Coordinates of C-alpha atoms in Angstrom, one line a residue:
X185 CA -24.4 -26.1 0.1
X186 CA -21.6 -26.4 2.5
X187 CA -18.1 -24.3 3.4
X188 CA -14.6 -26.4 3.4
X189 CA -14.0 -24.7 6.6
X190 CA -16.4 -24.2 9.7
X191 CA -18.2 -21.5 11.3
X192 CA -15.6 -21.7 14.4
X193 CA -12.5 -20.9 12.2
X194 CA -13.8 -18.3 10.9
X195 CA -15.0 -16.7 13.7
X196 CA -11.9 -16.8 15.7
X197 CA -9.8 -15.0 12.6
X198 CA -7.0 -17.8 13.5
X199 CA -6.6 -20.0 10.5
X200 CA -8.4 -17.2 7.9
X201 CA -7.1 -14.1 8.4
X202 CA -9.6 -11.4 9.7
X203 CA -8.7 -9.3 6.6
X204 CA -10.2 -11.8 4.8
X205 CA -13.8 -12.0 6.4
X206 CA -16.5 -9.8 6.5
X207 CA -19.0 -10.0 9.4
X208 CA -22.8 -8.6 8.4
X209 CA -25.5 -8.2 11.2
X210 CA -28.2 -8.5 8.4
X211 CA -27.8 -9.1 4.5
X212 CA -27.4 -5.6 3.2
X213 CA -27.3 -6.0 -1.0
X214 CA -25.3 -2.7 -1.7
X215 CA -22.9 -3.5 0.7
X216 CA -21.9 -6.9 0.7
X217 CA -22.1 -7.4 -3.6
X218 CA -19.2 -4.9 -3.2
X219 CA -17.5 -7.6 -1.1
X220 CA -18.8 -10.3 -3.0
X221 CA -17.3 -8.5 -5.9
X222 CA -13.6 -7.6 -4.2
X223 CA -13.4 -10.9 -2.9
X224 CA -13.9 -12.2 -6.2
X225 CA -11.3 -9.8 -8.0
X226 CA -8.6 -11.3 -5.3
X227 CA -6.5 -9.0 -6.5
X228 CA -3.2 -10.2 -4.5
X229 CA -4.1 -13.9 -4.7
X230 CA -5.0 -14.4 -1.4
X231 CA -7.5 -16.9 -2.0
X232 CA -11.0 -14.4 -2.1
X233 CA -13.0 -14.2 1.6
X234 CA -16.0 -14.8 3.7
X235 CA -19.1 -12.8 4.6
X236 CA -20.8 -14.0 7.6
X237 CA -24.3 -12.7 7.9
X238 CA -25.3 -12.8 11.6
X239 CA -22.7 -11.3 13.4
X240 CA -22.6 -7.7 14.6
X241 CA -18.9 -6.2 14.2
X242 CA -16.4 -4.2 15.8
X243 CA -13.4 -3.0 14.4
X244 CA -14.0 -5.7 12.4
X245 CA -14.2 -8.5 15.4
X246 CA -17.1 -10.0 16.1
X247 CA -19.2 -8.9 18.9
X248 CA -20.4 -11.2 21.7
X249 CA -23.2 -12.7 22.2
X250 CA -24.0 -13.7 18.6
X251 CA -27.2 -13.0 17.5
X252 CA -27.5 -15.4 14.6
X253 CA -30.3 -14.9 11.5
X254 CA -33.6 -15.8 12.4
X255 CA -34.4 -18.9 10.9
X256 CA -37.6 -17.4 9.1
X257 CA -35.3 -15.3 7.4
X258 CA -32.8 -17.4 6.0
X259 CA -34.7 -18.9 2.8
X260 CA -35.5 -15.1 1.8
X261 CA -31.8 -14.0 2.7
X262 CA -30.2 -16.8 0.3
X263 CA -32.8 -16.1 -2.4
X264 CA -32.1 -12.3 -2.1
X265 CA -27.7 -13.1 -2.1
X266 CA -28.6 -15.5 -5.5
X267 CA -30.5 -12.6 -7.2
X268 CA -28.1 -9.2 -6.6
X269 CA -24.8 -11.9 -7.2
X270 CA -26.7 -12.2 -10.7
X271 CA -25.8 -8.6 -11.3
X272 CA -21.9 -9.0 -11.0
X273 CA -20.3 -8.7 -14.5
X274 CA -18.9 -11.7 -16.2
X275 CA -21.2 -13.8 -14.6
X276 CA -19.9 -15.2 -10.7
X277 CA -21.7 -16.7 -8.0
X278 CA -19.8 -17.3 -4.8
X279 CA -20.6 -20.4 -2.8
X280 CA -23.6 -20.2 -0.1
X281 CA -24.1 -21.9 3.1
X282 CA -26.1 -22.2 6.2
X283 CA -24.0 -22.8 9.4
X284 CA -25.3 -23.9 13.1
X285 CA -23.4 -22.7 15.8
X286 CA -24.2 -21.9 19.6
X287 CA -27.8 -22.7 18.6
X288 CA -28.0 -20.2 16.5
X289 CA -28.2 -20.2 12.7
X290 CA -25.5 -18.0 10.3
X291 CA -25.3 -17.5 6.4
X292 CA -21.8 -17.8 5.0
X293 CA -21.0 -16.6 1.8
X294 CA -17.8 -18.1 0.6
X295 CA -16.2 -16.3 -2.2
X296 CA -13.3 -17.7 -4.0
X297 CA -11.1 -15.7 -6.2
X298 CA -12.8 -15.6 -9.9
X299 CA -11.4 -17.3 -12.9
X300 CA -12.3 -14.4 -15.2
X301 CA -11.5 -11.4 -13.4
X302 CA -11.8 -8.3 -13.7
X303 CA -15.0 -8.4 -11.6
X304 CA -17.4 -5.7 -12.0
X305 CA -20.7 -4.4 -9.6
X306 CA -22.8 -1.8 -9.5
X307 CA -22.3 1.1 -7.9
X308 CA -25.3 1.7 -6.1
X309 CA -28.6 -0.3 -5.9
X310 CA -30.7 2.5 -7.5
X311 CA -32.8 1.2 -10.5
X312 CA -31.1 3.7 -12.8
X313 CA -27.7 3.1 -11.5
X314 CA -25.2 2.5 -14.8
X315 CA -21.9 2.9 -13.5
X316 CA -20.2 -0.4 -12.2
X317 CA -17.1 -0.6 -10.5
X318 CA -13.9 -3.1 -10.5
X319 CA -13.7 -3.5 -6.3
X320 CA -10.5 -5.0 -4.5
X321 CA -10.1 -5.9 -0.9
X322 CA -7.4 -3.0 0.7
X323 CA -6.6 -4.5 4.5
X324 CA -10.3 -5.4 6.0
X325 CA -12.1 -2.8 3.3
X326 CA -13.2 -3.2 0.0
X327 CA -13.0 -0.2 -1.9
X328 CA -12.7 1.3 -5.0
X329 CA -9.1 0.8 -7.3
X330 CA -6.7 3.4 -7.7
X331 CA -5.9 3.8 -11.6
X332 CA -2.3 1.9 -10.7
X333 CA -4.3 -0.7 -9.0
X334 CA -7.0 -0.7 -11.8
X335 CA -4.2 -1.8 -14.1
X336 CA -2.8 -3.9 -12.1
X337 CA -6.3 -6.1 -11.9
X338 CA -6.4 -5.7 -16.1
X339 CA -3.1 -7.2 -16.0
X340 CA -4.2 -9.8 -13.9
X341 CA -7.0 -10.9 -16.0
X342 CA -7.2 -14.5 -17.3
X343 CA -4.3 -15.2 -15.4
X344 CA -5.6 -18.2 -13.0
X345 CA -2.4 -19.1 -10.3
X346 CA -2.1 -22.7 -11.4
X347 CA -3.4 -24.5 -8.1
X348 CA -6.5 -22.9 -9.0
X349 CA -6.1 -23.8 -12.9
X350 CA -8.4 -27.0 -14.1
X351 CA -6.5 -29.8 -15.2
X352 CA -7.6 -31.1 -18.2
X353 CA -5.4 -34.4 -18.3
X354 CA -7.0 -35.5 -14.9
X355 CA -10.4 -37.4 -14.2
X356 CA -12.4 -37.5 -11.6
X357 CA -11.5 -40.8 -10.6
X358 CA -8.2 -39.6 -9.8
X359 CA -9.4 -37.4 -6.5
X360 CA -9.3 -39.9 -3.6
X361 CA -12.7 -39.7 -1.8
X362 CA -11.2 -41.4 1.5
X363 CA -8.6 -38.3 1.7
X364 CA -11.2 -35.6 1.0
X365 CA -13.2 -37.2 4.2
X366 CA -10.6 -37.4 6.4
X367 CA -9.4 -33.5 5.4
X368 CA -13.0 -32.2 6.1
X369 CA -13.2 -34.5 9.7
X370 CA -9.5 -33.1 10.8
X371 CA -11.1 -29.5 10.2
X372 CA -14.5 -30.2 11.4
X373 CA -15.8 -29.4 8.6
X374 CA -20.1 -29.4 8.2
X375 CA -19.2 -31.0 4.8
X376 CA -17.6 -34.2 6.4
X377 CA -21.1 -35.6 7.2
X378 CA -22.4 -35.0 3.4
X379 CA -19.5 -36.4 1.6
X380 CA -20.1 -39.7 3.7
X381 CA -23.7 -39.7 2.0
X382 CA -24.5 -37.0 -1.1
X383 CA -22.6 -36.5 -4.3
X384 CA -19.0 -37.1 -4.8
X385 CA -19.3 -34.7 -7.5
X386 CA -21.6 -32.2 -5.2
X387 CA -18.8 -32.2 -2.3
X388 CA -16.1 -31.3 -4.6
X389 CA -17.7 -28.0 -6.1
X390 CA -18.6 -27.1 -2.4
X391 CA -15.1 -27.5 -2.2
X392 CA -13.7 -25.7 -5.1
X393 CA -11.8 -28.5 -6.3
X394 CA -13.2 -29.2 -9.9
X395 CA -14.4 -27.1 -12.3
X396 CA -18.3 -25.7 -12.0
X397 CA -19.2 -26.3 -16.2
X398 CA -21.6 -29.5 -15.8
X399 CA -20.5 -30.4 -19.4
X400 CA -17.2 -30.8 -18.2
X401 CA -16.3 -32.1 -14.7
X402 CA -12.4 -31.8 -13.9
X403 CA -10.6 -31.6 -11.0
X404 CA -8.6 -28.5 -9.9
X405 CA -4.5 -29.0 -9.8
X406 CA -5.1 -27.8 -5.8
X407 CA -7.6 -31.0 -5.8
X408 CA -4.6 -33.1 -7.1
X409 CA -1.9 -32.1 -5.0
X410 CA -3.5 -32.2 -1.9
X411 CA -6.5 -35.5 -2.7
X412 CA -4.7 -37.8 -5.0
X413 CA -2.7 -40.8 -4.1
X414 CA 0.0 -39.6 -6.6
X415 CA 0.2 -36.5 -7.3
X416 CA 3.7 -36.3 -8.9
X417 CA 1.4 -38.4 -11.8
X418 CA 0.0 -34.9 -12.9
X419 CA 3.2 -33.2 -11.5
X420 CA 6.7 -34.3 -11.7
X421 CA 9.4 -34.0 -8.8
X422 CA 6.4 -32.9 -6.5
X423 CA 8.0 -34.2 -3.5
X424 CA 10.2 -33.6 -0.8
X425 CA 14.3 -34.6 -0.3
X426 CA 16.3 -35.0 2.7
X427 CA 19.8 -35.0 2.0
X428 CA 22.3 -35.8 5.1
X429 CA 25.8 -35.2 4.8
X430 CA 27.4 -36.7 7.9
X431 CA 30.7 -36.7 6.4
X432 CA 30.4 -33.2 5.4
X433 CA 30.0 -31.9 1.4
X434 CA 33.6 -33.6 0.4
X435 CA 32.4 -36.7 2.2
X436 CA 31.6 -40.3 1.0
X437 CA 28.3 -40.5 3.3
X438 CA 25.1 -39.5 1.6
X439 CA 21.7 -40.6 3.3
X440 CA 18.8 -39.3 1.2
X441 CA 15.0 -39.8 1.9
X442 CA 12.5 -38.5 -0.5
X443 CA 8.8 -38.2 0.3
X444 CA 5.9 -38.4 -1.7
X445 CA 2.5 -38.5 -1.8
X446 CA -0.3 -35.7 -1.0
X447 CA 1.5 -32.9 -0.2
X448 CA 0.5 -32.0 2.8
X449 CA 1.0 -35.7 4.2
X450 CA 4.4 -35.3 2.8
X451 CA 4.9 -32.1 4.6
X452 CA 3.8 -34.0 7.7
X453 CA 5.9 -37.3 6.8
X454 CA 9.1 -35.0 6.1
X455 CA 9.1 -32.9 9.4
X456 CA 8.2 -36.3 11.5
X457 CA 11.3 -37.3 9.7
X458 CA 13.3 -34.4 10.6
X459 CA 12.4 -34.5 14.1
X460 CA 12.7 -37.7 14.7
X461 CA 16.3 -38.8 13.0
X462 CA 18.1 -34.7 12.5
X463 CA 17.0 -32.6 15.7
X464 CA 18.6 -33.5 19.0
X465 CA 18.0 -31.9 22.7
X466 CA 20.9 -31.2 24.7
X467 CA 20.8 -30.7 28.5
X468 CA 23.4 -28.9 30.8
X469 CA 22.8 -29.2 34.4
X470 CA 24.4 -26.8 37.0
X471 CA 25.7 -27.3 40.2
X472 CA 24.4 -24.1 41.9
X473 CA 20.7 -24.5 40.4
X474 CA 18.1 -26.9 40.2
X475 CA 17.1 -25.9 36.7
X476 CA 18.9 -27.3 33.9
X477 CA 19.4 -25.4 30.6
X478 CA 17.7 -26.9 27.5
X479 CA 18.2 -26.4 23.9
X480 CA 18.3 -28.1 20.4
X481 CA 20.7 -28.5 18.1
X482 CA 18.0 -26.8 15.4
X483 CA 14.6 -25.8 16.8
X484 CA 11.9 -27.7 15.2
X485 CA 9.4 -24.7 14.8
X486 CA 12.1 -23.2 13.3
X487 CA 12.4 -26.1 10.5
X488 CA 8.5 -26.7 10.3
X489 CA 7.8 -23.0 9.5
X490 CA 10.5 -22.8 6.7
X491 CA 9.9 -26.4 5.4
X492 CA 5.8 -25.4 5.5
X493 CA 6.6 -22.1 3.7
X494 CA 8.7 -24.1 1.1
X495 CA 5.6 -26.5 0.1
X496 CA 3.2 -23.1 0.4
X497 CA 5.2 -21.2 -2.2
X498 CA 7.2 -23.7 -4.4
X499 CA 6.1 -23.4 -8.3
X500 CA 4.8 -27.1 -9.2
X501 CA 4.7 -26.3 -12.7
X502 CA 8.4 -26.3 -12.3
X503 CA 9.8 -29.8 -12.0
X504 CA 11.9 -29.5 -9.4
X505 CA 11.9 -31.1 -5.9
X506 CA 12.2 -29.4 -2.6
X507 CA 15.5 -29.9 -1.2
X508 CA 16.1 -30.2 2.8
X509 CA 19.9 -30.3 3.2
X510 CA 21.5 -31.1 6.4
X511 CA 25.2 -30.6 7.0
X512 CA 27.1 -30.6 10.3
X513 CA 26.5 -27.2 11.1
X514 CA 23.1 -25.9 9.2
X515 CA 20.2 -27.1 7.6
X516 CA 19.3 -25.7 4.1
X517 CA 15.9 -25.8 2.6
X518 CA 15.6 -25.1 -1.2
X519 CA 12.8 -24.5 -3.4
X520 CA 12.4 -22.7 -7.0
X521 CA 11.7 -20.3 -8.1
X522 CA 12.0 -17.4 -6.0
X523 CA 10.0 -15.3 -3.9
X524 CA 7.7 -12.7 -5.9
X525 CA 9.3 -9.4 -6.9
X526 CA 7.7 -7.1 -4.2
X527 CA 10.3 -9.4 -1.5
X528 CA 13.4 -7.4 -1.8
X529 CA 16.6 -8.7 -1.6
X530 CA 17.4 -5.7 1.2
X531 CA 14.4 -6.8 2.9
X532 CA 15.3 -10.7 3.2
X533 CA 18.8 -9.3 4.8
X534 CA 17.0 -7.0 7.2
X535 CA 14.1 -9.7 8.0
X536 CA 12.2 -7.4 6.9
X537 CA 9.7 -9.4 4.1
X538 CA 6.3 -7.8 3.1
X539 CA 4.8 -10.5 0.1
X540 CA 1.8 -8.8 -1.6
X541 CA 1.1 -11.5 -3.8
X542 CA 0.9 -14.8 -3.7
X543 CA 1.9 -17.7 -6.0
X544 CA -0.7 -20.2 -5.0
X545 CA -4.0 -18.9 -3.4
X546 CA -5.7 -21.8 -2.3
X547 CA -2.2 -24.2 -1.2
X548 CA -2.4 -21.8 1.4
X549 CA -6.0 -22.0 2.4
X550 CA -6.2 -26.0 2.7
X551 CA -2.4 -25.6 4.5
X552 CA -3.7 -23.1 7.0
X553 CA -6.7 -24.8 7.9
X554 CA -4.7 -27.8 8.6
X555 CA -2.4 -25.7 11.1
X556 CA 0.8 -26.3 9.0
X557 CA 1.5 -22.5 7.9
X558 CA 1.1 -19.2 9.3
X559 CA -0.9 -16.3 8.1
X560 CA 0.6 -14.0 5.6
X561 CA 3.9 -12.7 6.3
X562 CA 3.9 -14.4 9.7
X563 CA 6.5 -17.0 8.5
X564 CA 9.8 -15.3 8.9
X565 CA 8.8 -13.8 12.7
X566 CA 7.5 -17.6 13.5
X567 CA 11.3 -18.9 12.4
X568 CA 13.2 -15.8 14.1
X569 CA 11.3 -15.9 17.1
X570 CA 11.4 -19.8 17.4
X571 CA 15.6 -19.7 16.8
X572 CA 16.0 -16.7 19.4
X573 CA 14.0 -18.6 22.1
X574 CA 16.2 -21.4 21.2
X575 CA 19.6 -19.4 21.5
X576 CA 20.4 -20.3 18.2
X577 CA 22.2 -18.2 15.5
X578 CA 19.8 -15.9 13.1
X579 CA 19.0 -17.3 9.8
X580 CA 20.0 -16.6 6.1
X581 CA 17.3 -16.1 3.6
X582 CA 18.7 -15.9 -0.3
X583 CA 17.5 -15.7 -3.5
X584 CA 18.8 -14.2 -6.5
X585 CA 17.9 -11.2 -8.7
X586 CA 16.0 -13.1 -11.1
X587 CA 14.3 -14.5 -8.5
X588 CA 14.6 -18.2 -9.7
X589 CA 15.5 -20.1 -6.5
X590 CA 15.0 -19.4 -2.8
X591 CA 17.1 -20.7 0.4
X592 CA 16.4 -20.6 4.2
X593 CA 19.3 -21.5 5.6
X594 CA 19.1 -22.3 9.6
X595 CA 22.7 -23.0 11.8
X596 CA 23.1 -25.3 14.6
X597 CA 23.1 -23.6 18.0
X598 CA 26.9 -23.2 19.5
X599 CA 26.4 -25.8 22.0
X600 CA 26.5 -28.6 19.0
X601 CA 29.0 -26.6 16.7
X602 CA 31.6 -27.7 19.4
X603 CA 34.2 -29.9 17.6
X604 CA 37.7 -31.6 19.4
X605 CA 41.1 -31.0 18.4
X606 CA 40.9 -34.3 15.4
X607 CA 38.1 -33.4 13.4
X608 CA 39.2 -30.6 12.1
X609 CA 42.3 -32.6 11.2
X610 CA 39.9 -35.1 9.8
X611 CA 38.4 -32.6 7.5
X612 CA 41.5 -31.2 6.4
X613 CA 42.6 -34.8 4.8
X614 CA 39.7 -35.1 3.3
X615 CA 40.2 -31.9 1.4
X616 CA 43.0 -32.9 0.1
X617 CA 41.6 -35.9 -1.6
X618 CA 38.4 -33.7 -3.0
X619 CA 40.5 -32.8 -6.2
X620 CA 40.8 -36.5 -7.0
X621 CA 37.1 -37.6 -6.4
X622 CA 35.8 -34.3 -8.3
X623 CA 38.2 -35.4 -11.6
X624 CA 37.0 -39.0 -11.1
X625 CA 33.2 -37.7 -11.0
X626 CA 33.9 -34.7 -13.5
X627 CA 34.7 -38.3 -15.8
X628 CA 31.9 -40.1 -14.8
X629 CA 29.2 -37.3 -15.7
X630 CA 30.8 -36.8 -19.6
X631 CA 30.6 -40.7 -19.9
X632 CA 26.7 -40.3 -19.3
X633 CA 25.8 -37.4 -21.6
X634 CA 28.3 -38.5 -24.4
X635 CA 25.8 -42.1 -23.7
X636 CA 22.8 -39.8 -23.2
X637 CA 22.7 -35.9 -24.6
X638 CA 19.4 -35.4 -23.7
X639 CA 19.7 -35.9 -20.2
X640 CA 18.5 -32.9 -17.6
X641 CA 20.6 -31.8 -14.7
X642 CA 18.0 -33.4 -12.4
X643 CA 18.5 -36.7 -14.5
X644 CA 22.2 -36.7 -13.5
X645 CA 21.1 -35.9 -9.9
X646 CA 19.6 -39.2 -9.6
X647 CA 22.0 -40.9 -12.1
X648 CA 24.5 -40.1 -10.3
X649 CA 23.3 -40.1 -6.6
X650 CA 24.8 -36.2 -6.4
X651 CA 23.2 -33.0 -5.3
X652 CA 22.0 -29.9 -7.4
X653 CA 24.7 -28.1 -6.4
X654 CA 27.6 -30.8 -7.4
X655 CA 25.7 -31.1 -10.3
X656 CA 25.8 -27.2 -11.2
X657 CA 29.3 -26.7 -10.0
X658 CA 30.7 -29.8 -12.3
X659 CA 28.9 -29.3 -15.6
X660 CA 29.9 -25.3 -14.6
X661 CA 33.6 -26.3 -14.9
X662 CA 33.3 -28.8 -17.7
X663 CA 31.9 -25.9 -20.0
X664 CA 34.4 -23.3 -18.6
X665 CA 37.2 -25.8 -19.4
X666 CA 35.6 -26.7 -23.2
X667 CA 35.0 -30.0 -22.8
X668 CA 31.2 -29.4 -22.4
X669 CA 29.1 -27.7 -24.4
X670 CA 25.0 -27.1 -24.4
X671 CA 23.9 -27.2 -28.3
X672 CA 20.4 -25.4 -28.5
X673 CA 17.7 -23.7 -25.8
X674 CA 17.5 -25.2 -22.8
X675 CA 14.5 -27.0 -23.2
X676 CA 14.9 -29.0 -26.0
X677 CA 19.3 -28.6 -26.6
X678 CA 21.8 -31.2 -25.8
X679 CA 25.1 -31.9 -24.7
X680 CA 27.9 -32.6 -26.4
X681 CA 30.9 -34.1 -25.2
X682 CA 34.1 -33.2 -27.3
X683 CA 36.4 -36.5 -25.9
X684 CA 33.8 -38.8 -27.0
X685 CA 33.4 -37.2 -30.5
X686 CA 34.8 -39.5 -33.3

């Protein structure tokens, strides 16, 4: 078998983070089933780890020269790995592969987090040995659980994230083969060369995109969002919308864009977007220097980093799209739900953002390896650093106590904010008329749900051609005032509209 990553990567520590690989000199059983074991548990759904035998380490680096596995030793050390991964309890075997690099030959073990965690292994090696131990990764170590942490893995059990979940509505024939080969050849990949020639079906499990029961081949939602054509087919609203407001909020002007497609080539298609039609450079030249000062209106690390995060993190079981706002004087980029609960709401004031678990385990993996996110907790250092080079203002990150949406709001730098002595004259008429145009659209939203009850917010969104925030803030006013009212849950209610009752 092959890796969906290449020996390269993981030897730098760039794209996977160090914490996250293990490097062995020689394959030592007692040792390394531990780490198999801990990898597997994934207790903070990072995504599980590497071991890569061949390598002598320090402080966890490796050491230079290499010194590879003797090629009459790698058919024994697989055979050995296969046997002692038998002895992990409920049954997992982690993904094997031989890896050429520098002329020299290396054994990765890739080891995904489990579907039926709680992983157990034995303590020791000893033939008498009885006691078997739940192991979790802690930093670059994988140890034994505390009895908090213990729980917290028994808590955890069964509970797949959902980009690693099978999906049982898909077929194969709904992974694109074309976009799996050109993923592995951006990342050099060793698989690139075997999915031009072996098994569709072979690549995919090296991959960790379908499910491993030969009985019954699906692909894996992470497979779907990132390798079919449409994936909004298997999950609604996964996409991305830019929303321009050149007019400002209470203006007529709306220029939306919405992207679609594999998510990360939406990612890609939405920040070429951005940079191309929102961010501008501005240059001021001096008379005393021959160095000119340059600066954007928003700094496009900046955007990329928040926009990235927002794909990395967004729920797709929820169908809601991400939302790239752009007013004269900031750029807001929404996503639901919120962050998880060990982000603080202190902490996103401070900058100060330490996520312990993730969402989405594997978005993150195929996102990383494609250079379009960060490491963990990098993200908000990437966007305050990029902004402060830029001599822009700091950001605003919000969510709300129930965690159910999340903002990162960037502002223009002060250079662009400058407005003459008319607009703000400008803005002020058109103030005045917003009463007007909200009573005329208030009217306009009660004809459509007395027509249509059922209808969601998001519905009316594109009904209507309005944002999630009109939206909220009208039907908000319409129920204050009694002239709307929500009959039954959420889900499966409707709306009933008291002028239009008979």
């Amino acid at each position: 078998m092959a890796i969906p990553t290449n020996i390269k990567t993981l030897l730098s520590g760039e794209v996977v983070e160090w914490a996250r690989i293990e490097f062995k000199e020689t394959w030592d059983p007692a040792a390394s089933l531990k780490t198999v074991c801990a990898f597997a548990n994934d207790l903070d759904n990072w995504g599980g780890g590497y071991i890569v035998i061949g390598v002598e380490e320090e402080d966890g680096r490796p050491v230079y020269p290499l010194k590879g596995v003797p090629a009459e030793k790698l058919d024994k050390y697989q055979k050995e790995i296969f046997a002692k991964c038998k002895l992990i309890r409920p049954a997992y075997m982690p993904i094997i592969g031989v890896e050429t690099y520098q002329n020299k030959h290396f054994i990765v073990i890739w080891c995904p987090g489990g579907e039926t965690r709680p992983y157990s292994s034995p303590k020791t090696m000893d033939k008498d040995n009885k006691e078997r131990i739940h192991y979790i990764r802690k930093s670059s170590n994988s140890v034994e659980p505390t009895d908090d942490e213990e729980k917290d893995l028994f808590n955890l059990a069964n509970r797949v994230p959902f980009d690693d979940r099978v999906n049982h509505k898909a077929e194969m024939s709904d992974l694109n083969i074309t976009l799996i080969q050109n993923y592995l050849k951006e990342i050099k990949s060793s698989l690139y060369e075997k999915s031009k020639t072996g098994d569709f079906v072979e690549v995919c499990q090296d991959m960790n995109i379908i499910s491993t029961l030969p009985e019954y081949i699906k692909p894996k939602n992470v497979g779907l969002m990132f390798f079919s054509m449409e994936p909004d087919k298997f999950f609604p609203y996964t996409q991305i919308d830019v929303v321009q407001f050149p007019s400002g909020l209470g203006g007529n002007d709306i220029i939306e864009k919405t992207f679609k497609g594999p998510i990360h080539q939406q990612l890609r298609d939405a920040l070429q977007y951005i940079q191309n039609v929102i961010i501008t450079e501005k240059v001021v030249k001096h008379p005393d220097r021959a160095e000119a000062d340059r600066f954007f209106n928003f700094p496009y690390a900046a955007v990329e980093e928040a926009l990235s995060n927002a794909v990395y993190h967004r729920a797709y079981d929820e169908r809601e799209p991400i939302e790239v706002r752009v007013e004269n004087d900031r750029i807001e980029i929404v996503s639901f739900p919120g962050p998880d609960r060990s982000v603080t709401l202190e902490g996103l004031k401070s900058y100060r953002v330490s996520n312990r678990r993730y969402r989405n385990r594997r978005i993150g993996d195929f996102l990383k390896e494609l250079h379009l996110t960060e490491g963990r907790n990098t993200g908000f250092k990437k966007i305050l650093d990029a902004l402060e080079a830029n001599g822009s203002p700091k950001p605003e990150f919000e969510t709300d106590e129930d965690r159910s949406y999340f903002i990162t709001r960037l502002f223009i730098h002060e250079k662009f904010a400058t407005v003459s002595d008319e607009e703000p004259k400008r803005s002020q008429k058109g103030a005045k008329k917003e009463p007007k145009k909200g009573t005329e659209r208030k009217q306009a939203m009660l004809a459509i749900l007395a027509e249509n009850p059922m209808m969601t917010q998001t519905q009316l969104m594109d009904e209507m051609n309005l944002t999630r925030k009109q939206v909220q803030k009208d039907m908000k006013e319409l129920q204050e005032e009694g002239v709307l009212v929500r009959e039954g849950t959420n889900r499966s209610g409707r709306w009933m509209v008291k002028e239009y009752e008979e």
